[in-house]
Amino acid sequence: PKDLKSDPRGWPERPGAGAGKQVVGADLPRLIYVRWQSLVEPQTYEAYIVIPEATRQLMVIGEKAFCRADAKWITGYRDMLTVGLAPGGIAKVWLMGGCLAPINVTRVQGTVVKKGPYGGKSGGQHRPLSATSKAYIEKYGIPYGSW
């Protein structure tokens, strides 16, 4: 964070899509598996995220929406699932569409992967933190419980 002034507590009101993985032509998801490294702890987590049938049904319903980007009304679809990952093994999912407000789907607690990162091929070694991130954590700590 620039000048160590960001605030990492809580989730954003409108989360971004992130780097993402596009899955085109597949059926609507029923289950998502994620494994991630929390570099600040350091720890590796995994989680199985069940996508409720009600959420899946919302993905096929068009909704009238105003797009601020081009000032036009469209029929939009919530066709993106965004997964936020946080220290402590927290994963949260939102259903999103380009011009539509996000809908909170679920929040799950992941479990620790005992093999560590890279399927155990790194000898339990995680990537080191950048100097900026390390300085921020030393100054402010990790806001567990805010996610």
PDB file of C-alpha atoms in Angstrom:
ATOM      1  CA  PRO A   1       0.000   0.000   0.000  1.00  0.00           C
ATOM      2  CA  LYS A   2       1.264   3.441  -0.957  1.00  0.00           C
ATOM      3  CA  ASP A   3       2.720   5.263   2.057  1.00  0.00           C
ATOM      4  CA  LEU A   4       1.286   2.536   4.342  1.00  0.00           C
ATOM      5  CA  LYS A   5      -2.112   4.285   4.378  1.00  0.00           C
ATOM      6  CA  SER A   6      -4.528   1.643   3.032  1.00  0.00           C
ATOM      7  CA  ASP A   7      -7.114  -0.012   5.264  1.00  0.00           C
ATOM      8  CA  PRO A   8      -7.428  -3.782   4.687  1.00  0.00           C
ATOM      9  CA  ARG A   9     -10.275  -4.323   7.181  1.00  0.00           C
ATOM     10  CA  GLY A  10     -13.514  -5.741   5.860  1.00  0.00           C
ATOM     11  CA  TRP A  11     -14.637  -6.542   2.334  1.00  0.00           C
ATOM     12  CA  PRO A  12     -15.306  -3.822  -0.244  1.00  0.00           C
ATOM     13  CA  GLU A  13     -18.914  -2.886  -1.025  1.00  0.00           C
ATOM     14  CA  ARG A  14     -18.307  -3.578  -4.705  1.00  0.00           C
ATOM     15  CA  PRO A  15     -15.547  -6.180  -5.017  1.00  0.00           C
ATOM     16  CA  GLY A  16     -13.630  -6.333  -8.268  1.00  0.00           C
ATOM     17  CA  ALA A  17     -13.528  -9.379 -10.496  1.00  0.00           C
ATOM     18  CA  GLY A  18      -9.824  -9.888  -9.750  1.00  0.00           C
ATOM     19  CA  ALA A  19      -7.450 -11.805 -11.984  1.00  0.00           C
ATOM     20  CA  GLY A  20     -10.098 -14.432 -12.548  1.00  0.00           C
ATOM     21  CA  LYS A  21     -10.441 -17.622 -14.476  1.00  0.00           C
ATOM     22  CA  GLN A  22     -13.006 -17.587 -17.261  1.00  0.00           C
ATOM     23  CA  VAL A  23     -14.974 -20.775 -17.780  1.00  0.00           C
ATOM     24  CA  VAL A  24     -16.895 -20.461 -21.032  1.00  0.00           C
ATOM     25  CA  GLY A  25     -19.519 -22.963 -22.156  1.00  0.00           C
ATOM     26  CA  ALA A  26     -19.731 -24.803 -18.830  1.00  0.00           C
ATOM     27  CA  ASP A  27     -22.854 -25.506 -16.813  1.00  0.00           C
ATOM     28  CA  LEU A  28     -23.626 -23.244 -13.876  1.00  0.00           C
ATOM     29  CA  PRO A  29     -21.308 -24.057 -10.957  1.00  0.00           C
ATOM     30  CA  ARG A  30     -22.437 -26.233  -8.066  1.00  0.00           C
ATOM     31  CA  LEU A  31     -19.102 -26.416  -6.246  1.00  0.00           C
ATOM     32  CA  ILE A  32     -15.897 -24.378  -6.335  1.00  0.00           C
ATOM     33  CA  TYR A  33     -12.590 -25.560  -4.888  1.00  0.00           C
ATOM     34  CA  VAL A  34      -9.917 -23.001  -3.988  1.00  0.00           C
ATOM     35  CA  ARG A  35      -6.471 -23.375  -2.474  1.00  0.00           C
ATOM     36  CA  TRP A  36      -4.451 -20.301  -1.603  1.00  0.00           C
ATOM     37  CA  GLN A  37      -1.441 -19.038   0.245  1.00  0.00           C
ATOM     38  CA  SER A  38      -1.939 -16.438   2.913  1.00  0.00           C
ATOM     39  CA  LEU A  39       1.455 -14.829   2.669  1.00  0.00           C
ATOM     40  CA  VAL A  40       1.076 -12.742   5.809  1.00  0.00           C
ATOM     41  CA  GLU A  41       0.691 -15.709   8.178  1.00  0.00           C
ATOM     42  CA  PRO A  42       2.274 -17.664   6.237  1.00  0.00           C
ATOM     43  CA  GLN A  43      -0.195 -20.486   5.735  1.00  0.00           C
ATOM     44  CA  THR A  44      -1.842 -22.472   2.939  1.00  0.00           C
ATOM     45  CA  TYR A  45      -5.612 -23.011   2.971  1.00  0.00           C
ATOM     46  CA  GLU A  46      -8.211 -24.832   0.933  1.00  0.00           C
ATOM     47  CA  ALA A  47     -11.985 -24.561   0.811  1.00  0.00           C
ATOM     48  CA  TYR A  48     -14.908 -26.211  -0.932  1.00  0.00           C
ATOM     49  CA  ILE A  49     -17.599 -23.658  -1.683  1.00  0.00           C
ATOM     50  CA  VAL A  50     -21.105 -24.956  -2.385  1.00  0.00           C
ATOM     51  CA  ILE A  51     -23.073 -22.671  -4.702  1.00  0.00           C
ATOM     52  CA  PRO A  52     -26.758 -22.757  -3.673  1.00  0.00           C
ATOM     53  CA  GLU A  53     -29.419 -23.550  -6.271  1.00  0.00           C
ATOM     54  CA  ALA A  54     -31.031 -20.137  -5.648  1.00  0.00           C
ATOM     55  CA  THR A  55     -27.764 -18.439  -6.638  1.00  0.00           C
ATOM     56  CA  ARG A  56     -27.496 -20.569  -9.762  1.00  0.00           C
ATOM     57  CA  GLN A  57     -31.029 -19.546 -10.751  1.00  0.00           C
ATOM     58  CA  LEU A  58     -30.158 -15.844 -10.355  1.00  0.00           C
ATOM     59  CA  MET A  59     -27.432 -16.312 -12.983  1.00  0.00           C
ATOM     60  CA  VAL A  60     -29.979 -16.983 -15.743  1.00  0.00           C
ATOM     61  CA  ILE A  61     -32.387 -14.137 -14.946  1.00  0.00           C
ATOM     62  CA  GLY A  62     -31.940 -10.910 -16.889  1.00  0.00           C
ATOM     63  CA  GLU A  63     -32.306  -7.690 -14.927  1.00  0.00           C
ATOM     64  CA  LYS A  64     -32.714  -4.135 -16.163  1.00  0.00           C
ATOM     65  CA  ALA A  65     -29.669  -2.118 -15.162  1.00  0.00           C
ATOM     66  CA  PHE A  66     -28.179   1.307 -15.807  1.00  0.00           C
ATOM     67  CA  CYS A  67     -24.534   1.215 -16.881  1.00  0.00           C
ATOM     68  CA  ARG A  68     -22.716   4.290 -15.681  1.00  0.00           C
ATOM     69  CA  ALA A  69     -19.809   3.602 -18.043  1.00  0.00           C
ATOM     70  CA  ASP A  70     -21.839   4.435 -21.175  1.00  0.00           C
ATOM     71  CA  ALA A  71     -25.020   5.896 -19.596  1.00  0.00           C
ATOM     72  CA  LYS A  72     -27.279   3.237 -21.148  1.00  0.00           C
ATOM     73  CA  TRP A  73     -29.992   0.933 -19.809  1.00  0.00           C
ATOM     74  CA  ILE A  74     -29.367  -2.741 -20.558  1.00  0.00           C
ATOM     75  CA  THR A  75     -30.652  -6.162 -19.614  1.00  0.00           C
ATOM     76  CA  GLY A  76     -27.754  -7.489 -17.577  1.00  0.00           C
ATOM     77  CA  TYR A  77     -26.947 -10.867 -16.108  1.00  0.00           C
ATOM     78  CA  ARG A  78     -25.024 -11.808 -13.011  1.00  0.00           C
ATOM     79  CA  ASP A  79     -22.586 -14.067 -14.781  1.00  0.00           C
ATOM     80  CA  MET A  80     -19.521 -13.789 -12.540  1.00  0.00           C
ATOM     81  CA  LEU A  81     -18.721 -15.409  -9.227  1.00  0.00           C
ATOM     82  CA  THR A  82     -15.997 -13.557  -7.365  1.00  0.00           C
ATOM     83  CA  VAL A  83     -14.138 -15.304  -4.562  1.00  0.00           C
ATOM     84  CA  GLY A  84     -12.366 -13.134  -1.997  1.00  0.00           C
ATOM     85  CA  LEU A  85      -9.611 -14.811   0.055  1.00  0.00           C
ATOM     86  CA  ALA A  86      -8.337 -13.519   3.397  1.00  0.00           C
ATOM     87  CA  PRO A  87      -5.895 -14.446   6.161  1.00  0.00           C
ATOM     88  CA  GLY A  88      -7.269 -16.884   8.676  1.00  0.00           C
ATOM     89  CA  GLY A  89      -8.642 -19.074   5.886  1.00  0.00           C
ATOM     90  CA  ILE A  90     -11.723 -16.995   5.082  1.00  0.00           C
ATOM     91  CA  ALA A  91     -13.271 -17.216   1.598  1.00  0.00           C
ATOM     92  CA  LYS A  92     -16.259 -15.117   0.587  1.00  0.00           C
ATOM     93  CA  VAL A  93     -18.249 -15.319  -2.654  1.00  0.00           C
ATOM     94  CA  TRP A  94     -20.243 -12.665  -4.507  1.00  0.00           C
ATOM     95  CA  LEU A  95     -22.448 -13.040  -7.587  1.00  0.00           C
ATOM     96  CA  MET A  96     -21.765 -10.169  -9.955  1.00  0.00           C
ATOM     97  CA  GLY A  97     -22.673  -8.730 -13.327  1.00  0.00           C
ATOM     98  CA  GLY A  98     -21.084  -5.895 -15.276  1.00  0.00           C
ATOM     99  CA  CYS A  99     -23.641  -3.205 -14.421  1.00  0.00           C
ATOM    100  CA  LEU A 100     -25.463  -4.936 -11.557  1.00  0.00           C
ATOM    101  CA  ALA A 101     -24.901  -4.640  -7.828  1.00  0.00           C
ATOM    102  CA  PRO A 102     -23.083  -7.633  -6.298  1.00  0.00           C
ATOM    103  CA  ILE A 103     -25.025 -10.172  -4.245  1.00  0.00           C
ATOM    104  CA  ASN A 104     -23.402 -11.830  -1.254  1.00  0.00           C
ATOM    105  CA  VAL A 105     -23.547 -15.609  -1.802  1.00  0.00           C
ATOM    106  CA  THR A 106     -21.652 -17.214   1.061  1.00  0.00           C
ATOM    107  CA  ARG A 107     -18.700 -17.057   3.427  1.00  0.00           C
ATOM    108  CA  VAL A 108     -16.754 -20.189   4.325  1.00  0.00           C
ATOM    109  CA  GLN A 109     -13.922 -21.109   6.645  1.00  0.00           C
ATOM    110  CA  GLY A 110     -11.126 -22.913   4.831  1.00  0.00           C
ATOM    111  CA  THR A 111      -8.896 -25.556   6.363  1.00  0.00           C
ATOM    112  CA  VAL A 112      -5.118 -25.585   6.640  1.00  0.00           C
ATOM    113  CA  VAL A 113      -3.282 -27.584   3.977  1.00  0.00           C
ATOM    114  CA  LYS A 114      -0.624 -29.440   5.955  1.00  0.00           C
ATOM    115  CA  LYS A 115       1.568 -30.035   2.862  1.00  0.00           C
ATOM    116  CA  GLY A 116       1.971 -26.290   2.526  1.00  0.00           C
ATOM    117  CA  PRO A 117       2.197 -24.432  -0.766  1.00  0.00           C
ATOM    118  CA  TYR A 118       2.871 -25.990  -4.167  1.00  0.00           C
ATOM    119  CA  GLY A 119       1.454 -29.351  -3.094  1.00  0.00           C
ATOM    120  CA  GLY A 120       4.332 -29.856  -0.669  1.00  0.00           C
ATOM    121  CA  LYS A 121       7.007 -29.404  -3.350  1.00  0.00           C
ATOM    122  CA  SER A 122       8.438 -26.266  -1.732  1.00  0.00           C
ATOM    123  CA  GLY A 123       9.396 -27.933   1.541  1.00  0.00           C
ATOM    124  CA  GLY A 124       6.798 -25.818   3.359  1.00  0.00           C
ATOM    125  CA  GLN A 125       8.379 -22.556   2.195  1.00  0.00           C
ATOM    126  CA  HIS A 126       6.009 -19.723   1.278  1.00  0.00           C
ATOM    127  CA  ARG A 127       6.832 -16.729  -0.881  1.00  0.00           C
ATOM    128  CA  PRO A 128       8.378 -13.954   1.173  1.00  0.00           C
ATOM    129  CA  LEU A 129       6.453 -10.726   1.764  1.00  0.00           C
ATOM    130  CA  SER A 130       7.508  -7.572  -0.046  1.00  0.00           C
ATOM    131  CA  ALA A 131       9.278  -5.003   2.122  1.00  0.00           C
ATOM    132  CA  THR A 132       6.248  -2.687   1.884  1.00  0.00           C
ATOM    133  CA  SER A 133       3.759  -5.372   2.957  1.00  0.00           C
ATOM    134  CA  LYS A 134       6.018  -6.490   5.796  1.00  0.00           C
ATOM    135  CA  ALA A 135       6.346  -2.896   7.060  1.00  0.00           C
ATOM    136  CA  TYR A 136       2.561  -2.421   6.921  1.00  0.00           C
ATOM    137  CA  ILE A 137       1.882  -5.623   8.894  1.00  0.00           C
ATOM    138  CA  GLU A 138       4.517  -4.737  11.475  1.00  0.00           C
ATOM    139  CA  LYS A 139       2.897  -1.316  11.933  1.00  0.00           C
ATOM    140  CA  TYR A 140      -0.822  -2.281  11.859  1.00  0.00           C
ATOM    141  CA  GLY A 141      -1.003  -6.068  12.315  1.00  0.00           C
ATOM    142  CA  ILE A 142      -3.444  -8.394  10.567  1.00  0.00           C
ATOM    143  CA  PRO A 143      -7.128  -7.442  11.081  1.00  0.00           C
ATOM    144  CA  TYR A 144      -8.430 -10.945  11.822  1.00  0.00           C
ATOM    145  CA  GLY A 145     -12.162 -11.015  12.382  1.00  0.00           C
ATOM    146  CA  SER A 146     -12.872  -8.110  10.025  1.00  0.00           C
ATOM    147  CA  TRP A 147     -13.628 -10.408   7.110  1.00  0.00           C
TER     148      TRP A 147
END
